[in-house]
Coordinates of C-alpha atoms in Angstrom, one line a residue:
Chain U
M1 CA 0.0 0.0 0.0
M2 CA 0.9 3.6 -0.5
G3 CA 1.9 5.2 2.7
K4 CA 4.5 7.3 4.4
G5 CA 3.4 8.4 7.8
K6 CA 0.1 10.0 8.5
P7 CA -1.6 11.4 5.5
S8 CA -2.0 15.2 5.5
Q9 CA -5.6 16.5 6.1
K10 CA -5.0 19.5 3.8
S11 CA -7.7 20.4 1.3
A12 CA -7.3 18.7 -2.1
S13 CA -7.2 22.1 -3.8
S14 CA -4.1 23.1 -1.9
F15 CA -1.9 20.6 -3.7
S16 CA 0.0 21.3 -6.9
L17 CA -1.3 19.3 -9.9
K18 CA 1.8 19.9 -12.0
G19 CA 2.4 16.2 -12.6
T20 CA -1.3 15.8 -13.7
F21 CA -0.9 18.8 -16.1
I22 CA 2.3 17.3 -17.7
A23 CA 0.7 13.8 -17.9
V24 CA -2.4 15.1 -19.6
M25 CA -0.3 17.1 -22.1
L26 CA 1.9 14.1 -22.9
L27 CA -1.3 12.2 -23.5
G28 CA -2.5 14.9 -25.9
V29 CA 0.9 14.8 -27.7
F30 CA 0.7 11.0 -28.1
I31 CA -2.8 11.2 -29.6
L32 CA -1.7 13.9 -32.0
A33 CA 1.5 12.1 -33.0
S34 CA -0.5 8.9 -33.7
W35 CA -3.1 10.7 -35.7
F36 CA -0.6 12.6 -37.8
G37 CA 1.4 9.4 -38.4
A38 CA -1.7 7.7 -39.7
Y39 CA -2.6 10.8 -41.7
A40 CA 0.9 10.9 -43.4
L41 CA 0.4 7.2 -44.3
F42 CA -3.1 8.0 -45.7
I43 CA -1.8 10.9 -47.8
A44 CA 1.3 8.9 -49.0
R45 CA -1.0 6.2 -50.3
Chain Q
M1 CA -21.7 11.0 -2.0
S2 CA -23.3 8.8 0.5
T3 CA -20.7 6.7 2.1
K4 CA -23.0 4.3 3.8
Q5 CA -22.5 0.8 2.6
L6 CA -25.1 -1.9 2.9
T7 CA -24.4 -5.5 3.8
F8 CA -25.3 -8.2 1.3
S9 CA -27.6 -11.0 2.4
K10 CA -26.7 -14.5 1.5
Q11 CA -29.4 -14.5 -1.3
E12 CA -27.9 -11.3 -2.7
S13 CA -24.4 -12.7 -2.8
T14 CA -25.6 -15.9 -4.5
L15 CA -27.3 -13.8 -7.2
Y16 CA -24.3 -11.7 -7.9
M17 CA -22.0 -14.7 -7.9
V18 CA -24.1 -16.6 -10.5
F19 CA -23.3 -13.8 -13.0
M20 CA -19.6 -14.2 -12.1
H21 CA -19.7 -18.0 -12.7
V22 CA -21.1 -17.4 -16.3
T23 CA -18.5 -14.8 -16.8
F24 CA -15.5 -17.0 -16.0
V25 CA -16.9 -20.1 -17.9
S26 CA -17.3 -17.8 -20.9
L27 CA -13.7 -16.5 -20.5
L28 CA -12.4 -20.1 -20.7
I29 CA -14.5 -21.1 -23.7
G30 CA -14.1 -17.9 -25.6
G31 CA -10.4 -17.6 -24.8
L32 CA -9.8 -21.1 -26.1
M33 CA -11.6 -20.2 -29.4
G34 CA -9.4 -17.1 -29.6
L35 CA -6.2 -19.2 -29.2
L36 CA -7.4 -21.6 -31.9
Q37 CA -8.0 -18.7 -34.3
T38 CA -4.5 -17.3 -33.9
L39 CA -3.1 -20.8 -34.4
V40 CA -5.1 -21.4 -37.6
R41 CA -4.1 -18.0 -39.0
S42 CA -0.4 -18.8 -38.4
G43 CA -0.8 -21.4 -41.2
K44 CA 0.8 -24.1 -39.1
Y45 CA -2.3 -25.6 -37.6
T46 CA -5.6 -27.1 -38.9
L47 CA -8.7 -27.4 -36.8
P48 CA -9.5 -31.1 -36.0
F49 CA -12.9 -32.9 -36.6
N50 CA -13.7 -30.7 -39.6
I51 CA -14.5 -27.8 -37.3
D52 CA -15.1 -24.7 -39.3
Y53 CA -13.0 -21.6 -38.7
Y54 CA -16.0 -19.3 -38.8
T55 CA -17.7 -21.3 -36.2
I56 CA -15.0 -20.8 -33.7
L57 CA -14.7 -17.1 -34.7
T58 CA -18.4 -16.7 -34.0
V59 CA -18.1 -18.5 -30.7
H60 CA -15.2 -16.2 -29.7
G61 CA -17.0 -13.0 -30.6
V62 CA -20.3 -13.9 -29.2
I63 CA -19.1 -15.5 -26.0
L64 CA -16.6 -12.9 -25.1
G65 CA -18.1 -9.7 -26.7
L66 CA -21.7 -10.3 -25.7
V67 CA -22.0 -13.0 -23.0
L68 CA -19.0 -12.5 -20.8
T69 CA -19.3 -8.7 -20.8
T70 CA -23.0 -8.5 -20.3
F71 CA -23.1 -11.1 -17.5
F72 CA -20.1 -9.5 -15.7
I73 CA -21.5 -6.0 -16.1
I74 CA -25.0 -6.8 -15.0
G75 CA -23.8 -8.8 -12.0
F76 CA -21.3 -6.2 -11.0
Q77 CA -23.9 -3.4 -11.4
F78 CA -26.4 -5.3 -9.3
S79 CA -23.8 -5.5 -6.6
L80 CA -23.0 -1.8 -6.8
L81 CA -26.7 -1.0 -6.4
G82 CA -27.1 -3.6 -3.6
K83 CA -24.2 -1.9 -1.8
T84 CA -25.3 1.7 -2.3
V85 CA -29.1 1.8 -2.5
G86 CA -30.2 -1.7 -1.6
I87 CA -32.4 -4.3 -3.2
S88 CA -35.9 -5.5 -2.1
K89 CA -37.1 -9.1 -2.1
K90 CA -39.3 -8.4 -5.1
Q91 CA -36.4 -6.7 -7.0
L92 CA -34.2 -9.7 -6.1
R93 CA -36.7 -12.0 -7.8
A94 CA -36.8 -9.7 -10.9
A95 CA -33.0 -9.9 -10.9
W96 CA -33.1 -13.7 -10.9
L97 CA -35.6 -13.6 -13.7
S98 CA -33.3 -11.4 -15.8
F99 CA -30.4 -13.9 -15.1
W100 CA -32.5 -16.9 -16.3
V101 CA -33.9 -15.2 -19.4
M102 CA -30.4 -14.1 -20.4
L103 CA -29.0 -17.6 -19.7
V104 CA -31.7 -19.3 -21.7
G105 CA -31.0 -16.9 -24.6
T106 CA -27.2 -17.5 -24.3
V107 CA -27.6 -21.3 -24.3
M108 CA -29.9 -21.1 -27.4
A109 CA -27.5 -18.9 -29.3
A110 CA -24.5 -21.0 -28.1
I111 CA -26.0 -24.3 -29.3
T112 CA -26.9 -23.0 -32.7
I113 CA -23.4 -21.6 -33.1
L114 CA -21.7 -24.8 -31.9
I115 CA -23.6 -27.1 -34.2
G116 CA -22.6 -24.9 -37.1
E117 CA -26.0 -23.3 -37.7
A118 CA -25.0 -19.8 -37.0
S119 CA -21.4 -19.1 -38.3
V120 CA -22.4 -15.4 -38.8
L121 CA -19.8 -13.8 -36.5
F122 CA -20.9 -11.6 -33.6
T123 CA -22.0 -8.8 -36.0
F124 CA -24.4 -11.3 -37.7
Y125 CA -24.4 -9.2 -40.8
A126 CA -27.2 -9.9 -43.3
P127 CA -27.4 -11.5 -45.9
L128 CA -25.5 -14.2 -44.0
Q129 CA -28.3 -16.2 -42.4
A130 CA -28.3 -18.2 -39.2
H131 CA -30.8 -20.6 -37.7
P132 CA -33.9 -18.8 -36.3
A133 CA -32.9 -20.1 -32.8
F134 CA -29.8 -17.9 -32.9
Y135 CA -31.8 -14.7 -33.3
F136 CA -34.4 -15.9 -30.7
G137 CA -31.5 -16.5 -28.4
L138 CA -30.2 -13.0 -28.9
A139 CA -33.6 -11.6 -28.4
F140 CA -33.8 -13.4 -25.0
V141 CA -30.4 -12.0 -23.9
I142 CA -31.6 -8.5 -24.7
I143 CA -35.0 -9.0 -23.0
G144 CA -33.2 -10.4 -19.9
S145 CA -30.9 -7.4 -19.8
W146 CA -34.0 -5.1 -20.0
I147 CA -35.5 -6.8 -17.0
A148 CA -32.2 -6.1 -15.2
A149 CA -32.3 -2.5 -16.4
I150 CA -35.9 -1.9 -15.2
T151 CA -35.0 -3.5 -11.8
N152 CA -32.0 -1.2 -11.5
F153 CA -34.1 1.9 -12.3
R154 CA -36.6 0.8 -9.7
Q155 CA -33.9 0.3 -7.1
L156 CA -32.7 3.9 -7.5
Y157 CA -36.3 5.2 -7.7
V158 CA -37.2 3.5 -4.4
W159 CA -34.1 4.9 -2.7
K160 CA -34.8 8.4 -4.0
K161 CA -38.3 8.2 -2.6
A162 CA -37.0 7.2 0.8
N163 CA -34.2 9.8 0.7
K164 CA -36.0 12.9 -0.7
G165 CA -33.8 15.8 -1.6
Q166 CA -30.5 13.8 -1.3
K167 CA -28.3 13.2 -4.3
S168 CA -28.1 9.6 -5.4
P169 CA -24.9 7.7 -4.5
L170 CA -22.4 8.2 -7.3
L171 CA -22.1 4.6 -8.3
A172 CA -25.9 4.1 -8.4
F173 CA -26.1 7.2 -10.7
M174 CA -23.4 5.7 -12.9
V175 CA -25.2 2.3 -13.2
T176 CA -28.4 4.1 -14.1
I177 CA -26.6 6.0 -16.9
N178 CA -25.1 2.8 -18.2
M179 CA -28.4 0.9 -18.2
A180 CA -30.3 3.9 -19.7
M181 CA -27.7 3.9 -22.5
W182 CA -28.0 0.2 -22.9
V183 CA -31.8 0.2 -23.2
I184 CA -31.9 3.1 -25.7
A185 CA -29.2 1.5 -27.8
S186 CA -30.4 -2.1 -27.7
L187 CA -33.8 -0.9 -29.0
G188 CA -32.0 -0.7 -32.4
V189 CA -30.7 -4.2 -32.5
A190 CA -33.9 -5.5 -31.0
T191 CA -35.8 -3.9 -33.9
A192 CA -33.5 -5.5 -36.4
V193 CA -33.7 -8.9 -34.8
L194 CA -37.5 -8.9 -34.2
I195 CA -38.7 -7.1 -37.3
Q196 CA -36.1 -8.0 -39.9
F197 CA -34.0 -11.1 -39.0
I198 CA -36.6 -13.4 -37.3
P199 CA -39.3 -13.2 -40.0
W200 CA -36.6 -13.5 -42.7
S201 CA -34.9 -16.5 -41.0
L202 CA -38.3 -18.2 -40.6
G203 CA -39.0 -17.7 -44.3
Y204 CA -41.9 -15.3 -43.8
A205 CA -40.0 -12.5 -45.5
E206 CA -38.3 -13.3 -48.7
T207 CA -35.7 -10.5 -48.6
I208 CA -34.0 -8.3 -46.1
N209 CA -32.9 -4.6 -46.3
V210 CA -29.2 -5.2 -45.6
L211 CA -28.2 -1.6 -45.1
L212 CA -31.0 -1.1 -42.6
T213 CA -29.9 -4.1 -40.6
R214 CA -26.3 -2.9 -40.5
T215 CA -27.4 0.6 -39.5
L216 CA -29.5 -0.7 -36.7
F217 CA -26.7 -3.0 -35.6
W218 CA -24.2 -0.1 -35.4
Y219 CA -26.7 2.2 -33.7
F220 CA -26.4 -0.4 -31.0
G221 CA -22.9 -1.6 -31.7
H222 CA -21.0 1.6 -30.7
P223 CA -22.8 2.2 -27.5
L224 CA -22.2 -1.5 -26.8
V225 CA -18.5 -0.7 -26.5
Y226 CA -19.4 2.1 -24.1
F227 CA -21.6 -0.3 -22.2
W228 CA -18.5 -2.4 -21.6
L229 CA -16.3 0.6 -20.8
L230 CA -18.5 2.5 -18.4
P231 CA -18.3 -0.1 -15.6
A232 CA -14.5 0.1 -16.0
Y233 CA -14.9 3.9 -15.6
M234 CA -17.0 3.4 -12.5
A235 CA -14.1 1.5 -11.0
W236 CA -11.6 4.1 -12.1
Y237 CA -13.6 7.0 -10.7
A238 CA -15.1 5.6 -7.5
I239 CA -13.2 2.4 -6.5
I240 CA -9.5 2.8 -7.4
P241 CA -9.2 6.0 -5.3
K242 CA -10.2 4.0 -2.2
I243 CA -7.7 1.2 -3.1
I244 CA -4.8 3.6 -3.3
G245 CA -5.9 5.3 -0.1
G246 CA -7.3 8.4 -1.6
K247 CA -10.6 10.2 -2.1
L248 CA -12.9 10.8 -5.0
F249 CA -11.5 13.7 -7.1
S250 CA -14.9 15.3 -8.0
D251 CA -18.4 13.9 -7.8
S252 CA -19.6 16.5 -10.2
L253 CA -16.9 15.9 -12.8
A254 CA -17.6 12.2 -12.7
R255 CA -21.4 12.7 -13.2
L256 CA -20.9 15.2 -16.0
A257 CA -18.5 12.8 -17.8
F258 CA -21.1 10.0 -17.6
I259 CA -23.8 12.3 -18.9
L260 CA -21.6 13.3 -21.8
L261 CA -20.9 9.6 -22.5
L262 CA -24.6 8.9 -22.5
M263 CA -25.3 11.7 -24.9
F264 CA -22.5 11.1 -27.4
S265 CA -22.1 7.3 -27.4
I266 CA -25.3 6.6 -29.4
P267 CA -25.8 9.0 -32.3
V268 CA -22.4 7.9 -33.7
G269 CA -22.9 4.4 -35.3
F270 CA -22.1 5.7 -38.8
H271 CA -18.4 5.8 -37.9
H272 CA -18.5 2.0 -38.2
Q273 CA -20.1 2.4 -41.6
L274 CA -17.8 5.0 -43.2
T275 CA -17.1 2.9 -46.3
E276 CA -20.8 1.8 -46.6
P277 CA -22.5 2.9 -49.8
G278 CA -26.0 4.2 -49.5
I279 CA -25.5 6.6 -46.6
D280 CA -25.2 10.3 -47.4
P281 CA -21.6 11.5 -46.6
T282 CA -23.0 14.6 -44.9
W283 CA -24.7 12.4 -42.3
K284 CA -21.5 10.4 -41.9
F285 CA -19.6 13.6 -41.3
I286 CA -22.1 14.8 -38.7
Q287 CA -21.8 11.5 -36.9
V288 CA -18.0 11.7 -37.1
V289 CA -18.2 15.1 -35.3
L290 CA -20.5 13.7 -32.7
T291 CA -18.0 10.8 -32.3
F292 CA -15.2 13.2 -31.6
M293 CA -17.3 14.7 -28.8
V294 CA -16.7 11.5 -26.8
I295 CA -13.1 12.5 -26.6
I296 CA -14.1 15.2 -24.1
P297 CA -15.4 13.0 -21.3
S298 CA -12.6 10.5 -22.0
L299 CA -10.0 13.2 -21.4
M300 CA -11.9 14.5 -18.4
T301 CA -11.6 10.9 -17.0
A302 CA -7.8 10.8 -17.8
F303 CA -7.4 14.2 -16.0
S304 CA -9.5 13.1 -13.0
I305 CA -7.5 9.8 -12.6
F306 CA -4.1 11.5 -12.8
A307 CA -5.3 14.2 -10.3
T308 CA -6.5 11.5 -7.9
F309 CA -3.2 9.8 -8.0
E310 CA -1.2 13.0 -7.6
I311 CA -3.4 14.4 -4.7
T312 CA -3.2 11.1 -2.9
G313 CA 0.5 10.9 -3.3
R314 CA 1.1 14.5 -2.3
R315 CA -1.1 14.1 0.8
K316 CA 1.1 11.3 1.8
G317 CA 4.2 13.5 1.5
Y318 CA 5.7 12.4 -1.8
R319 CA 7.4 15.3 -3.6
G320 CA 8.7 16.0 -7.1
V321 CA 6.8 16.3 -10.3
F322 CA 6.2 12.5 -10.5
G323 CA 7.2 11.4 -7.0
W324 CA 3.5 10.4 -6.4
F325 CA 3.6 8.1 -9.4
R326 CA 6.5 6.0 -8.3
K327 CA 4.8 5.3 -5.0
L328 CA 1.5 4.0 -6.3
P329 CA 0.6 0.5 -4.9
W330 CA 2.1 -1.5 -7.7
K331 CA 2.1 -4.7 -5.6
D332 CA -1.6 -4.6 -5.1
V333 CA -3.3 -6.4 -8.0
R334 CA -6.6 -4.6 -7.3
F335 CA -4.8 -1.5 -8.5
L336 CA -2.2 -2.9 -10.9
A337 CA -4.6 -4.8 -13.2
P338 CA -7.0 -1.8 -13.8
F339 CA -4.0 0.5 -14.1
I340 CA -2.6 -1.5 -17.0
G341 CA -6.1 -1.3 -18.4
M342 CA -6.0 2.5 -18.1
L343 CA -2.6 2.5 -19.8
A344 CA -3.9 0.4 -22.7
F345 CA -6.6 2.9 -23.2
I346 CA -4.1 5.5 -24.3
P347 CA -3.1 3.7 -27.6
G348 CA -6.7 2.3 -27.7
G349 CA -8.3 5.7 -27.6
A350 CA -5.8 7.2 -30.1
G351 CA -6.4 4.3 -32.5
G352 CA -10.2 4.9 -32.0
I353 CA -9.8 8.5 -33.1
I354 CA -7.9 7.4 -36.2
N355 CA -10.6 4.8 -37.0
A356 CA -13.4 7.4 -36.7
S357 CA -11.6 10.1 -38.9
H358 CA -14.0 9.8 -41.8
Q359 CA -11.8 9.4 -45.0
M360 CA -8.9 8.1 -43.0
N361 CA -11.0 5.1 -42.0
S362 CA -10.2 3.7 -45.4
L363 CA -6.6 3.2 -44.3
I364 CA -7.6 0.6 -41.7
H365 CA -11.2 -0.5 -42.7
N366 CA -11.7 -4.2 -42.5
T367 CA -8.1 -4.8 -41.7
I368 CA -6.8 -6.6 -38.7
W369 CA -5.8 -3.2 -37.3
V370 CA -9.4 -3.0 -36.1
T371 CA -9.1 -6.3 -34.3
G372 CA -5.9 -5.1 -32.7
H373 CA -7.7 -1.9 -31.7
F374 CA -10.6 -3.6 -29.9
H375 CA -8.2 -6.1 -28.2
L376 CA -6.6 -3.1 -26.6
T377 CA -9.9 -1.4 -25.6
A378 CA -12.2 -4.3 -24.8
A379 CA -9.8 -7.1 -24.2
T380 CA -7.3 -5.1 -22.2
T381 CA -8.7 -1.9 -20.8
V382 CA -12.1 -3.4 -20.0
I383 CA -11.1 -6.9 -19.2
L384 CA -8.1 -6.1 -17.0
T385 CA -10.3 -3.7 -15.0
F386 CA -13.0 -6.4 -14.7
F387 CA -10.3 -8.8 -13.4
G388 CA -9.2 -6.0 -11.0
I389 CA -12.7 -5.8 -9.7
A390 CA -13.0 -9.6 -9.5
Y391 CA -10.0 -9.8 -7.1
W392 CA -12.0 -8.1 -4.4
L393 CA -15.6 -8.7 -5.5
I394 CA -15.5 -12.5 -5.7
P395 CA -14.1 -13.0 -2.2
H396 CA -16.4 -10.3 -0.8
L397 CA -19.4 -12.3 -2.2
T398 CA -18.1 -15.7 -1.1
G399 CA -16.9 -14.5 2.4
R400 CA -13.3 -15.3 1.6
T401 CA -10.1 -13.2 1.3
L402 CA -7.6 -12.3 -1.4
T403 CA -4.5 -13.9 0.1
A404 CA -1.0 -12.6 -0.5
K405 CA -0.3 -15.7 -2.6
L406 CA -3.4 -15.1 -4.8
N407 CA -2.4 -11.4 -5.0
R408 CA 1.0 -12.4 -6.3
L409 CA -0.6 -14.8 -8.8
G410 CA -2.9 -12.0 -9.9
I411 CA 0.2 -9.8 -10.5
L412 CA 1.7 -12.6 -12.6
Q413 CA -1.6 -12.9 -14.5
T414 CA -1.6 -9.2 -15.2
I415 CA 2.0 -9.3 -16.5
I416 CA 1.3 -12.4 -18.7
W417 CA -1.8 -10.6 -20.1
T418 CA 0.2 -7.4 -20.8
V419 CA 3.1 -9.3 -22.6
G420 CA 0.7 -11.5 -24.6
M421 CA -1.5 -8.6 -25.6
T422 CA 1.4 -6.3 -26.5
I423 CA 2.7 -8.9 -28.9
M424 CA -0.7 -9.8 -30.3
S425 CA -2.2 -6.3 -30.6
T426 CA 0.9 -4.6 -31.9
S427 CA 1.4 -7.2 -34.6
M428 CA -2.3 -6.9 -35.5
H429 CA -2.0 -3.1 -35.8
I430 CA 1.1 -3.3 -38.0
Q431 CA -0.3 -6.1 -40.2
G432 CA -3.5 -4.0 -40.6
L433 CA -1.5 -1.0 -41.9
L434 CA 0.1 -3.4 -44.4
G435 CA -3.4 -4.3 -45.6
G436 CA -3.9 -7.7 -43.8
P437 CA -7.6 -8.5 -43.6
R438 CA -9.6 -9.2 -40.4
R439 CA -12.2 -11.9 -39.9
S440 CA -10.9 -14.2 -42.6
N441 CA -9.5 -17.8 -42.4
F442 CA -5.9 -18.5 -43.2
S443 CA -5.1 -18.0 -46.8
E444 CA -2.2 -17.2 -49.0
Y445 CA -4.4 -15.5 -51.5
A446 CA -2.7 -17.2 -54.4
G447 CA 0.6 -15.6 -53.5
G448 CA 1.6 -12.0 -54.0
E449 CA 4.2 -9.7 -52.5
Q450 CA 1.9 -7.9 -50.1
V451 CA 0.5 -11.1 -48.7
A452 CA 4.1 -12.4 -48.1
T453 CA 4.6 -9.5 -45.6
W454 CA 1.7 -10.7 -43.4
I455 CA 2.7 -14.1 -42.3
N456 CA 5.3 -13.1 -39.7
Y457 CA 2.8 -10.9 -38.0
Q458 CA 0.3 -13.8 -38.0
L459 CA 2.9 -16.0 -36.3
A460 CA 3.5 -13.2 -33.7
Q461 CA -0.3 -13.2 -33.1
A462 CA -0.2 -16.9 -32.5
I463 CA 2.6 -16.4 -30.0
G464 CA 0.7 -13.6 -28.3
G465 CA -2.5 -15.5 -28.3
S466 CA -0.8 -18.5 -26.7
I467 CA 0.6 -16.4 -23.9
L468 CA -2.9 -14.8 -23.4
F469 CA -4.4 -18.3 -23.1
I470 CA -2.0 -19.1 -20.3
G471 CA -3.2 -15.9 -18.7
I472 CA -6.8 -17.1 -19.1
I473 CA -6.1 -20.4 -17.4
L474 CA -4.4 -18.6 -14.6
M475 CA -7.3 -16.2 -14.2
V476 CA -9.8 -19.1 -14.1
Y477 CA -7.6 -20.8 -11.5
I478 CA -7.6 -17.6 -9.4
F479 CA -11.4 -17.3 -9.8
I480 CA -11.9 -20.9 -8.6
Q481 CA -9.7 -20.3 -5.6
L482 CA -11.5 -17.0 -4.7
A483 CA -14.9 -18.6 -5.1
F484 CA -14.4 -21.9 -3.3
F485 CA -11.0 -22.4 -1.6
A486 CA -9.5 -19.1 -0.3
P487 CA -9.5 -18.7 3.5
R488 CA -12.7 -17.5 5.1
G489 CA -12.8 -13.8 6.0
H490 CA -13.9 -10.4 5.0
E491 CA -12.7 -8.7 1.9
E492 CA -13.4 -5.0 1.7
Y493 CA -15.8 -3.6 -1.0
P494 CA -13.8 -0.5 -1.7
I495 CA -15.9 2.6 -2.4
A496 CA -14.2 6.0 -2.3
E497 CA -15.5 8.8 -0.2
E498 CA -15.8 12.5 -1.3
E499 CA -13.4 15.1 0.0
S500 CA -14.7 16.5 3.3
D501 CA -14.7 20.0 1.7
A502 CA -16.1 19.0 -1.7
L503 CA -18.5 21.5 -3.2
P504 CA -22.1 20.4 -3.5
T505 CA -23.0 18.6 -6.7
P506 CA -25.3 20.8 -8.9
K507 CA -28.8 19.3 -8.8
V508 CA -29.1 19.7 -12.6
L509 CA -26.8 16.8 -13.0
E510 CA -29.5 14.5 -11.7
N511 CA -32.2 15.9 -14.0
W512 CA -33.0 12.7 -15.9
Y513 CA -35.6 14.3 -18.1
L514 CA -33.1 16.8 -19.3
W515 CA -30.2 14.4 -20.1
V516 CA -32.3 11.5 -21.5
G517 CA -34.3 14.1 -23.4
L518 CA -31.2 15.6 -24.9
T519 CA -29.9 12.1 -25.7
I520 CA -33.1 11.2 -27.6
A521 CA -33.0 14.6 -29.4
L522 CA -29.4 14.0 -30.6
I523 CA -30.3 10.5 -31.8
L524 CA -33.4 11.8 -33.7
F525 CA -31.2 14.5 -35.2
A526 CA -28.4 12.2 -36.3
Y527 CA -30.6 9.3 -37.5
T528 CA -34.0 10.4 -38.7
I529 CA -33.2 11.7 -42.2
P530 CA -30.6 9.1 -43.1
V531 CA -32.8 6.2 -41.9
I532 CA -35.7 7.5 -43.9
D533 CA -33.4 7.8 -46.9
I534 CA -32.1 4.2 -46.3
I535 CA -35.7 2.8 -46.2
K536 CA -36.9 4.8 -49.2
H537 CA -33.9 4.5 -51.5
S538 CA -32.4 1.1 -50.7
P539 CA -31.8 -1.3 -53.5
P540 CA -34.0 -4.5 -53.5
G541 CA -33.5 -6.5 -50.4
S542 CA -31.4 -9.6 -50.3
V543 CA -32.4 -13.3 -50.2
P544 CA -30.6 -15.2 -47.4
F545 CA -27.2 -16.7 -47.9
S546 CA -26.4 -19.7 -45.7
W547 CA -23.3 -20.5 -47.7
P548 CA -20.2 -20.4 -47.7
I549 CA -20.6 -19.7 -44.0
G550 CA -23.7 -19.1 -42.0
R551 CA -25.3 -22.5 -41.9
S552 CA -22.9 -24.8 -43.5

């Protein structure tokens, strides 16, 4: 299990979501790269 | 979200478990058929006893795509409602009725397929014709699922009446959305089965409007994949946070995502028919745009999951941009299996966007890329999440526990599945881009340069398929252990709680008239004109073909 001492009781909105932001952006980049890859193949054929 | 959890009675647990028994028997049968398919397509193996390739292909698709999924989902959803809003004795009897009607239908369809009288694949496209018992069987499965849906609606209604003014528990809301979508969507396939296929298969109607059957099938067929996916989303939103020691990220966001999925999962069936002649390209384009709207709730879900992980990790003191990620409970199979499922949904979703991109669909249409795609989405994202649920649901229902040893076996199962599926699905995607066809039996197509490039990928699929079958045997073993032999005890039914300072959920999100009304309006907009056009301007209908596959 995840755990490192007692969890903080701080409000969820007080934490940075930098990692989430980067992860979602990377997800977007992956989707776009896959789409343009398929598009290039489509155009080439 | 109401955090009060109800306790299951013995009768309830038995009901939910019978659905699980059908699920895992289906997994074994359907999985074996999948293995045989990949072996046949490797060109190195011939089926014994004159068994037809298309018979096993139909068994595979129907048993895994329709039977396993529907039984697991309905059983799991009954348990979610039993836990959150409860079930009365009368509702319990109705739930049993739904089970038996579905089972009778399944057995009817299964027998007709197994004796070679319904080798029509799971899409049962006309003019391929099956024995009438196959279509009656399908009709029973659908009717049984409607009984389940009505029971579910009633369960929430009774709870709402007893808890006036309170918002419904999130999981009960989600189940209701999924079943509303299922009922609205299955009306299409039920219409095709009852009005078109059954009279035609009995010989009362000489011909059948092929395009209309296919349109009605895909009106149902696309929401069908969301019917599989939404229970996985239920687990991701409301169960995984509890397993990792966190809280629900946002009740409102989760409800809004489900509402958007209800609205945009149905009026989109034309993206499965993009190469179909007889449908006006304008309406195909409109449905492509509506399909792309589904990306919004999907990305909302991705954001919500990452945020849950990050907040949970940060609350526990983990620092750095991705410190929280490294510390997720990787050794807990209840988390690991659904997590791999989430991961598979990234290439699965990206592939789905490519498939639905109108003209670009011609790049992959009817190629084995599509098979690779839905083995990522359905057979990895959905199935691994279902396995992840089974690891705690089965012992919870049987009064047993997930031991450390079974947890380790579960992790091994997840790894085997990941390796097997990576090999199989990747080779399917690549072979598809090289033009390799889906559905068909092994063939060298009288030689040819392009065909020669396919065989190594088909061999890879046989290797991946064999590894997956080992995973299936292991999963069935784990199921038997959890159902009958694991030590007695109490396994938690993990439902996440809301943050203590969460903002209240807007009441409008529970306005069923509004959301179901908008869903119906969108369906009428997307389908009315093209369907009238299909009925008025179709070419003459087709007589049945029971050869070369179908009933031969």
